[in-house]
Amino acid sequence: MRSHPLIIANWKMHHGMSDTIKFCTELSRSALPTDVDVAICPPFTVLYTLSVVLGDDSLIAMGAQNCHFEDHGAYTGEVSPLFLKEMSCRYVIVGHSERRQYFAESNSFIGKKIQKLLELDMQPVFCIGETLTERQSEQTFGVLEKQLKEAFAEVQADKAQLKNIVIAYEPVWAIGTGVTATPAQAQEVHAWIRQWLVKQFGSDLSQSLKIIYGGSVKPDNAKELMSQADIDGALVGGASLRSKDFCAIIHNSKR
Ligand code: PGA
């Protein structure tokens, strides 16, 4: 039997304190299904606010959008994964295409973060994806393989820890553009990723790893995307900023 779908909100650099409180108040008015796992990754500065408004017994988990791979050190402006763990963050997005593009994050740098998060028993949400030019020149699988291979070269975790990795396939051309990969396009890539994982780690582990899709997921396309055999959830940017849309995506993801 398949596990619950996992729907993660990536708020990016949106929603300060008052918007976070407003969002959660609105969300608390709707009953969320218990068979969908939900997480919100807000900006660092509202993690505490979010934890307070959600409350201790919330079904919604918290995550962060980035972290460093060291516990402490002279890294001005960075955030330690230990601090995030202390805040009860369960997930941390790593390797988002915006971080690769604007902050020059390399695959091995991303791999070090994955290793660190696994050591801390946290769940890295490891983003990979090709640009439009790469897709058009039929380099999609080559690009994904390089991203996976170079990042996993930094990971020495055992199988029990590896199962905490969530892979997010986010075609760069679909992020924030309103253009979604068709369910068939997304499924093709997810199945390829699953096969790559089978080759590296064997089929048991690969079946239990979640591979989620991101890129213009909305209430009206969530159902069809989530019904694909290898799509285990969604990483939602723009549509996760509106409580009504986020809630509809969660409901439409139910299997
Ligand atoms: P989007 O963003 O849903 O706005 O396309 C997804 C993401 O960047 O994680």
JSON list of N, CA, C and O and ligand atoms in Angstrom, two decimals, residues 8-12 93 96-98 127 168 170-180 213-218 234-241 249, ligand 1:
[
{"chain": "A", "resi": 8, "resn": "ILE", "atom": "N", "xyz": [4.00, 19.85, 0.76]},
{"chain": "A", "resi": 8, "resn": "ILE", "atom": "CA", "xyz": [4.85, 20.81, 1.48]},
{"chain": "A", "resi": 8, "resn": "ILE", "atom": "C", "xyz": [4.69, 22.21, 0.88]},
{"chain": "A", "resi": 8, "resn": "ILE", "atom": "O", "xyz": [4.81, 22.38, -0.34]},
{"chain": "A", "resi": 9, "resn": "ALA", "atom": "N", "xyz": [4.43, 23.17, 1.75]},
{"chain": "A", "resi": 9, "resn": "ALA", "atom": "CA", "xyz": [4.35, 24.57, 1.31]},
{"chain": "A", "resi": 9, "resn": "ALA", "atom": "C", "xyz": [5.75, 25.17, 1.36]},
{"chain": "A", "resi": 9, "resn": "ALA", "atom": "O", "xyz": [6.42, 25.07, 2.38]},
{"chain": "A", "resi": 10, "resn": "ASN", "atom": "N", "xyz": [6.16, 25.78, 0.27]},
{"chain": "A", "resi": 10, "resn": "ASN", "atom": "CA", "xyz": [7.42, 26.53, 0.24]},
{"chain": "A", "resi": 10, "resn": "ASN", "atom": "C", "xyz": [7.04, 28.00, 0.08]},
{"chain": "A", "resi": 10, "resn": "ASN", "atom": "O", "xyz": [6.72, 28.44, -1.02]},
{"chain": "A", "resi": 11, "resn": "TRP", "atom": "N", "xyz": [7.08, 28.72, 1.20]},
{"chain": "A", "resi": 11, "resn": "TRP", "atom": "CA", "xyz": [6.62, 30.12, 1.16]},
{"chain": "A", "resi": 11, "resn": "TRP", "atom": "C", "xyz": [7.68, 31.06, 0.56]},
{"chain": "A", "resi": 11, "resn": "TRP", "atom": "O", "xyz": [7.40, 32.24, 0.37]},
{"chain": "A", "resi": 12, "resn": "LYS", "atom": "N", "xyz": [8.87, 30.55, 0.34]},
{"chain": "A", "resi": 12, "resn": "LYS", "atom": "CA", "xyz": [9.96, 31.40, -0.20]},
{"chain": "A", "resi": 12, "resn": "LYS", "atom": "C", "xyz": [10.08, 32.67, 0.67]},
{"chain": "A", "resi": 12, "resn": "LYS", "atom": "O", "xyz": [9.89, 32.58, 1.88]},
{"chain": "A", "resi": 93, "resn": "ILE", "atom": "N", "xyz": [14.30, 22.10, 3.07]},
{"chain": "A", "resi": 93, "resn": "ILE", "atom": "CA", "xyz": [14.46, 22.08, 1.61]},
{"chain": "A", "resi": 93, "resn": "ILE", "atom": "C", "xyz": [15.94, 22.35, 1.31]},
{"chain": "A", "resi": 93, "resn": "ILE", "atom": "O", "xyz": [16.52, 23.29, 1.85]},
{"chain": "A", "resi": 96, "resn": "HIS", "atom": "N", "xyz": [17.17, 23.93, -3.71]},
{"chain": "A", "resi": 96, "resn": "HIS", "atom": "CA", "xyz": [16.12, 24.52, -4.55]},
{"chain": "A", "resi": 96, "resn": "HIS", "atom": "C", "xyz": [16.78, 25.24, -5.73]},
{"chain": "A", "resi": 96, "resn": "HIS", "atom": "O", "xyz": [17.86, 25.82, -5.58]},
{"chain": "A", "resi": 97, "resn": "SER", "atom": "N", "xyz": [16.12, 25.23, -6.88]},
{"chain": "A", "resi": 97, "resn": "SER", "atom": "CA", "xyz": [16.75, 25.82, -8.08]},
{"chain": "A", "resi": 97, "resn": "SER", "atom": "C", "xyz": [17.05, 27.31, -7.89]},
{"chain": "A", "resi": 97, "resn": "SER", "atom": "O", "xyz": [17.99, 27.83, -8.49]},
{"chain": "A", "resi": 98, "resn": "GLU", "atom": "N", "xyz": [16.25, 27.99, -7.04]},
{"chain": "A", "resi": 98, "resn": "GLU", "atom": "CA", "xyz": [16.54, 29.42, -6.81]},
{"chain": "A", "resi": 98, "resn": "GLU", "atom": "C", "xyz": [17.84, 29.58, -6.02]},
{"chain": "A", "resi": 98, "resn": "GLU", "atom": "O", "xyz": [18.59, 30.53, -6.22]},
{"chain": "A", "resi": 127, "resn": "CYS", "atom": "N", "xyz": [15.91, 19.02, -3.85]},
{"chain": "A", "resi": 127, "resn": "CYS", "atom": "CA", "xyz": [15.32, 19.44, -5.12]},
{"chain": "A", "resi": 127, "resn": "CYS", "atom": "C", "xyz": [16.27, 19.23, -6.30]},
{"chain": "A", "resi": 127, "resn": "CYS", "atom": "O", "xyz": [17.46, 19.59, -6.22]},
{"chain": "A", "resi": 168, "resn": "ALA", "atom": "N", "xyz": [12.51, 16.05, -4.45]},
{"chain": "A", "resi": 168, "resn": "ALA", "atom": "CA", "xyz": [11.50, 16.89, -5.10]},
{"chain": "A", "resi": 168, "resn": "ALA", "atom": "C", "xyz": [11.95, 17.14, -6.53]},
{"chain": "A", "resi": 168, "resn": "ALA", "atom": "O", "xyz": [12.99, 17.79, -6.76]},
{"chain": "A", "resi": 170, "resn": "GLU", "atom": "N", "xyz": [11.58, 19.22, -9.53]},
{"chain": "A", "resi": 170, "resn": "GLU", "atom": "CA", "xyz": [11.02, 20.52, -9.86]},
{"chain": "A", "resi": 170, "resn": "GLU", "atom": "C", "xyz": [11.64, 21.01, -11.16]},
{"chain": "A", "resi": 170, "resn": "GLU", "atom": "O", "xyz": [12.73, 21.60, -11.14]},
{"chain": "A", "resi": 171, "resn": "PRO", "atom": "N", "xyz": [10.96, 20.76, -12.28]},
{"chain": "A", "resi": 171, "resn": "PRO", "atom": "CA", "xyz": [11.50, 21.29, -13.54]},
{"chain": "A", "resi": 171, "resn": "PRO", "atom": "C", "xyz": [11.55, 22.82, -13.45]},
{"chain": "A", "resi": 171, "resn": "PRO", "atom": "O", "xyz": [10.54, 23.44, -13.12]},
{"chain": "A", "resi": 172, "resn": "VAL", "atom": "N", "xyz": [12.71, 23.38, -13.70]},
{"chain": "A", "resi": 172, "resn": "VAL", "atom": "CA", "xyz": [12.91, 24.82, -13.48]},
{"chain": "A", "resi": 172, "resn": "VAL", "atom": "C", "xyz": [11.92, 25.64, -14.32]},
{"chain": "A", "resi": 172, "resn": "VAL", "atom": "O", "xyz": [11.41, 26.66, -13.89]},
{"chain": "A", "resi": 173, "resn": "TRP", "atom": "N", "xyz": [11.60, 25.12, -15.50]},
{"chain": "A", "resi": 173, "resn": "TRP", "atom": "CA", "xyz": [10.70, 25.84, -16.41]},
{"chain": "A", "resi": 173, "resn": "TRP", "atom": "C", "xyz": [9.25, 25.86, -15.91]},
{"chain": "A", "resi": 173, "resn": "TRP", "atom": "O", "xyz": [8.42, 26.59, -16.45]},
{"chain": "A", "resi": 174, "resn": "ALA", "atom": "N", "xyz": [8.96, 25.08, -14.89]},
{"chain": "A", "resi": 174, "resn": "ALA", "atom": "CA", "xyz": [7.58, 25.04, -14.37]},
{"chain": "A", "resi": 174, "resn": "ALA", "atom": "C", "xyz": [7.44, 25.80, -13.06]},
{"chain": "A", "resi": 174, "resn": "ALA", "atom": "O", "xyz": [6.34, 25.95, -12.54]},
{"chain": "A", "resi": 175, "resn": "ILE", "atom": "N", "xyz": [8.57, 26.29, -12.52]},
{"chain": "A", "resi": 175, "resn": "ILE", "atom": "CA", "xyz": [8.50, 26.94, -11.20]},
{"chain": "A", "resi": 175, "resn": "ILE", "atom": "C", "xyz": [8.08, 28.40, -11.33]},
{"chain": "A", "resi": 175, "resn": "ILE", "atom": "O", "xyz": [8.74, 29.20, -11.99]},
{"chain": "A", "resi": 176, "resn": "GLY", "atom": "N", "xyz": [6.95, 28.72, -10.72]},
{"chain": "A", "resi": 176, "resn": "GLY", "atom": "CA", "xyz": [6.47, 30.10, -10.69]},
{"chain": "A", "resi": 176, "resn": "GLY", "atom": "C", "xyz": [6.05, 30.62, -12.06]},
{"chain": "A", "resi": 176, "resn": "GLY", "atom": "O", "xyz": [5.81, 31.82, -12.22]},
{"chain": "A", "resi": 177, "resn": "THR", "atom": "N", "xyz": [5.93, 29.75, -13.06]},
{"chain": "A", "resi": 177, "resn": "THR", "atom": "CA", "xyz": [5.63, 30.21, -14.41]},
{"chain": "A", "resi": 177, "resn": "THR", "atom": "C", "xyz": [4.17, 30.00, -14.78]},
{"chain": "A", "resi": 177, "resn": "THR", "atom": "O", "xyz": [3.70, 30.52, -15.78]},
{"chain": "A", "resi": 178, "resn": "GLY", "atom": "N", "xyz": [3.49, 29.18, -13.99]},
{"chain": "A", "resi": 178, "resn": "GLY", "atom": "CA", "xyz": [2.11, 28.84, -14.34]},
{"chain": "A", "resi": 178, "resn": "GLY", "atom": "C", "xyz": [2.07, 27.67, -15.32]},
{"chain": "A", "resi": 178, "resn": "GLY", "atom": "O", "xyz": [1.03, 27.10, -15.59]},
{"chain": "A", "resi": 179, "resn": "VAL", "atom": "N", "xyz": [3.23, 27.30, -15.85]},
{"chain": "A", "resi": 179, "resn": "VAL", "atom": "CA", "xyz": [3.30, 26.14, -16.76]},
{"chain": "A", "resi": 179, "resn": "VAL", "atom": "C", "xyz": [3.62, 24.91, -15.92]},
{"chain": "A", "resi": 179, "resn": "VAL", "atom": "O", "xyz": [4.67, 24.85, -15.28]},
{"chain": "A", "resi": 180, "resn": "THR", "atom": "N", "xyz": [2.72, 23.95, -15.89]},
{"chain": "A", "resi": 180, "resn": "THR", "atom": "CA", "xyz": [2.97, 22.74, -15.11]},
{"chain": "A", "resi": 180, "resn": "THR", "atom": "C", "xyz": [3.43, 21.65, -16.06]},
{"chain": "A", "resi": 180, "resn": "THR", "atom": "O", "xyz": [2.96, 21.59, -17.20]},
{"chain": "A", "resi": 213, "resn": "TYR", "atom": "N", "xyz": [6.52, 16.20, -6.54]},
{"chain": "A", "resi": 213, "resn": "TYR", "atom": "CA", "xyz": [6.63, 17.07, -7.72]},
{"chain": "A", "resi": 213, "resn": "TYR", "atom": "C", "xyz": [6.42, 18.52, -7.32]},
{"chain": "A", "resi": 213, "resn": "TYR", "atom": "O", "xyz": [5.55, 18.83, -6.48]},
{"chain": "A", "resi": 214, "resn": "GLY", "atom": "N", "xyz": [7.17, 19.42, -7.92]},
{"chain": "A", "resi": 214, "resn": "GLY", "atom": "CA", "xyz": [6.96, 20.85, -7.70]},
{"chain": "A", "resi": 214, "resn": "GLY", "atom": "C", "xyz": [7.06, 21.63, -8.99]},
{"chain": "A", "resi": 214, "resn": "GLY", "atom": "O", "xyz": [7.87, 21.30, -9.87]},
{"chain": "A", "resi": 215, "resn": "GLY", "atom": "N", "xyz": [6.25, 22.65, -9.12]},
{"chain": "A", "resi": 215, "resn": "GLY", "atom": "CA", "xyz": [6.25, 23.48, -10.33]},
{"chain": "A", "resi": 215, "resn": "GLY", "atom": "C", "xyz": [4.83, 23.81, -10.72]},
{"chain": "A", "resi": 215, "resn": "GLY", "atom": "O", "xyz": [4.16, 23.01, -11.38]},
{"chain": "A", "resi": 216, "resn": "SER", "atom": "N", "xyz": [4.33, 24.97, -10.23]},
{"chain": "A", "resi": 216, "resn": "SER", "atom": "CA", "xyz": [2.98, 25.43, -10.56]},
{"chain": "A", "resi": 216, "resn": "SER", "atom": "C", "xyz": [1.87, 24.43, -10.21]},
{"chain": "A", "resi": 216, "resn": "SER", "atom": "O", "xyz": [0.91, 24.27, -10.96]},
{"chain": "A", "resi": 217, "resn": "VAL", "atom": "N", "xyz": [2.03, 23.77, -9.05]},
{"chain": "A", "resi": 217, "resn": "VAL", "atom": "CA", "xyz": [0.94, 22.91, -8.57]},
{"chain": "A", "resi": 217, "resn": "VAL", "atom": "C", "xyz": [-0.18, 23.82, -8.05]},
{"chain": "A", "resi": 217, "resn": "VAL", "atom": "O", "xyz": [0.08, 24.78, -7.33]},
{"chain": "A", "resi": 218, "resn": "LYS", "atom": "N", "xyz": [-1.40, 23.51, -8.48]},
{"chain": "A", "resi": 218, "resn": "LYS", "atom": "CA", "xyz": [-2.56, 24.33, -8.12]},
{"chain": "A", "resi": 218, "resn": "LYS", "atom": "C", "xyz": [-3.71, 23.41, -7.72]},
{"chain": "A", "resi": 218, "resn": "LYS", "atom": "O", "xyz": [-3.65, 22.20, -7.98]},
{"chain": "A", "resi": 234, "resn": "ALA", "atom": "N", "xyz": [3.63, 16.84, -3.26]},
{"chain": "A", "resi": 234, "resn": "ALA", "atom": "CA", "xyz": [3.94, 18.06, -4.00]},
{"chain": "A", "resi": 234, "resn": "ALA", "atom": "C", "xyz": [4.67, 19.08, -3.13]},
{"chain": "A", "resi": 234, "resn": "ALA", "atom": "O", "xyz": [4.45, 19.15, -1.93]},
{"chain": "A", "resi": 235, "resn": "LEU", "atom": "N", "xyz": [5.55, 19.83, -3.78]},
{"chain": "A", "resi": 235, "resn": "LEU", "atom": "CA", "xyz": [6.19, 20.99, -3.16]},
{"chain": "A", "resi": 235, "resn": "LEU", "atom": "C", "xyz": [5.53, 22.19, -3.82]},
{"chain": "A", "resi": 235, "resn": "LEU", "atom": "O", "xyz": [5.65, 22.37, -5.04]},
{"chain": "A", "resi": 236, "resn": "VAL", "atom": "N", "xyz": [4.82, 22.97, -3.02]},
{"chain": "A", "resi": 236, "resn": "VAL", "atom": "CA", "xyz": [3.96, 24.01, -3.60]},
{"chain": "A", "resi": 236, "resn": "VAL", "atom": "C", "xyz": [4.46, 25.40, -3.22]},
{"chain": "A", "resi": 236, "resn": "VAL", "atom": "O", "xyz": [4.59, 25.71, -2.04]},
{"chain": "A", "resi": 237, "resn": "GLY", "atom": "N", "xyz": [4.75, 26.22, -4.21]},
{"chain": "A", "resi": 237, "resn": "GLY", "atom": "CA", "xyz": [5.21, 27.58, -3.95]},
{"chain": "A", "resi": 237, "resn": "GLY", "atom": "C", "xyz": [4.03, 28.55, -3.92]},
{"chain": "A", "resi": 237, "resn": "GLY", "atom": "O", "xyz": [3.30, 28.63, -2.94]},
{"chain": "A", "resi": 238, "resn": "GLY", "atom": "N", "xyz": [3.81, 29.26, -5.03]},
{"chain": "A", "resi": 238, "resn": "GLY", "atom": "CA", "xyz": [2.80, 30.32, -5.13]},
{"chain": "A", "resi": 238, "resn": "GLY", "atom": "C", "xyz": [1.45, 29.97, -4.52]},
{"chain": "A", "resi": 238, "resn": "GLY", "atom": "O", "xyz": [0.91, 30.74, -3.72]},
{"chain": "A", "resi": 239, "resn": "ALA", "atom": "N", "xyz": [0.91, 28.80, -4.88]},
{"chain": "A", "resi": 239, "resn": "ALA", "atom": "CA", "xyz": [-0.44, 28.46, -4.43]},
{"chain": "A", "resi": 239, "resn": "ALA", "atom": "C", "xyz": [-0.49, 28.16, -2.93]},
{"chain": "A", "resi": 239, "resn": "ALA", "atom": "O", "xyz": [-1.58, 28.11, -2.35]},
{"chain": "A", "resi": 240, "resn": "SER", "atom": "N", "xyz": [0.67, 27.96, -2.30]},
{"chain": "A", "resi": 240, "resn": "SER", "atom": "CA", "xyz": [0.65, 27.65, -0.86]},
{"chain": "A", "resi": 240, "resn": "SER", "atom": "C", "xyz": [0.54, 28.92, -0.02]},
{"chain": "A", "resi": 240, "resn": "SER", "atom": "O", "xyz": [0.41, 28.86, 1.20]},
{"chain": "A", "resi": 241, "resn": "LEU", "atom": "N", "xyz": [0.60, 30.08, -0.67]},
{"chain": "A", "resi": 241, "resn": "LEU", "atom": "CA", "xyz": [0.53, 31.34, 0.09]},
{"chain": "A", "resi": 241, "resn": "LEU", "atom": "C", "xyz": [-0.90, 31.70, 0.44]},
{"chain": "A", "resi": 241, "resn": "LEU", "atom": "O", "xyz": [-1.14, 32.51, 1.33]},
{"chain": "A", "resi": 249, "resn": "ILE", "atom": "N", "xyz": [-5.55, 22.07, -2.38]},
{"chain": "A", "resi": 249, "resn": "ILE", "atom": "CA", "xyz": [-4.52, 21.16, -2.90]},
{"chain": "A", "resi": 249, "resn": "ILE", "atom": "C", "xyz": [-4.40, 19.93, -1.99]},
{"chain": "A", "resi": 249, "resn": "ILE", "atom": "O", "xyz": [-4.32, 18.79, -2.45]},
{"chain": "B", "resi": 1, "resn": "PGA", "atom": "P1", "xyz": [5.57, 27.24, -7.64]},
{"chain": "B", "resi": 1, "resn": "PGA", "atom": "O1", "xyz": [6.94, 26.99, -6.85]},
{"chain": "B", "resi": 1, "resn": "PGA", "atom": "O2", "xyz": [4.54, 26.31, -7.06]},
{"chain": "B", "resi": 1, "resn": "PGA", "atom": "O3", "xyz": [5.24, 28.69, -7.39]},
{"chain": "B", "resi": 1, "resn": "PGA", "atom": "O4", "xyz": [5.84, 26.96, -9.08]},
{"chain": "B", "resi": 1, "resn": "PGA", "atom": "C1", "xyz": [7.36, 25.70, -6.48]},
{"chain": "B", "resi": 1, "resn": "PGA", "atom": "C2", "xyz": [8.70, 25.76, -5.80]},
{"chain": "B", "resi": 1, "resn": "PGA", "atom": "O5", "xyz": [9.52, 26.60, -6.19]},
{"chain": "B", "resi": 1, "resn": "PGA", "atom": "O6", "xyz": [8.99, 25.00, -4.86]}
]
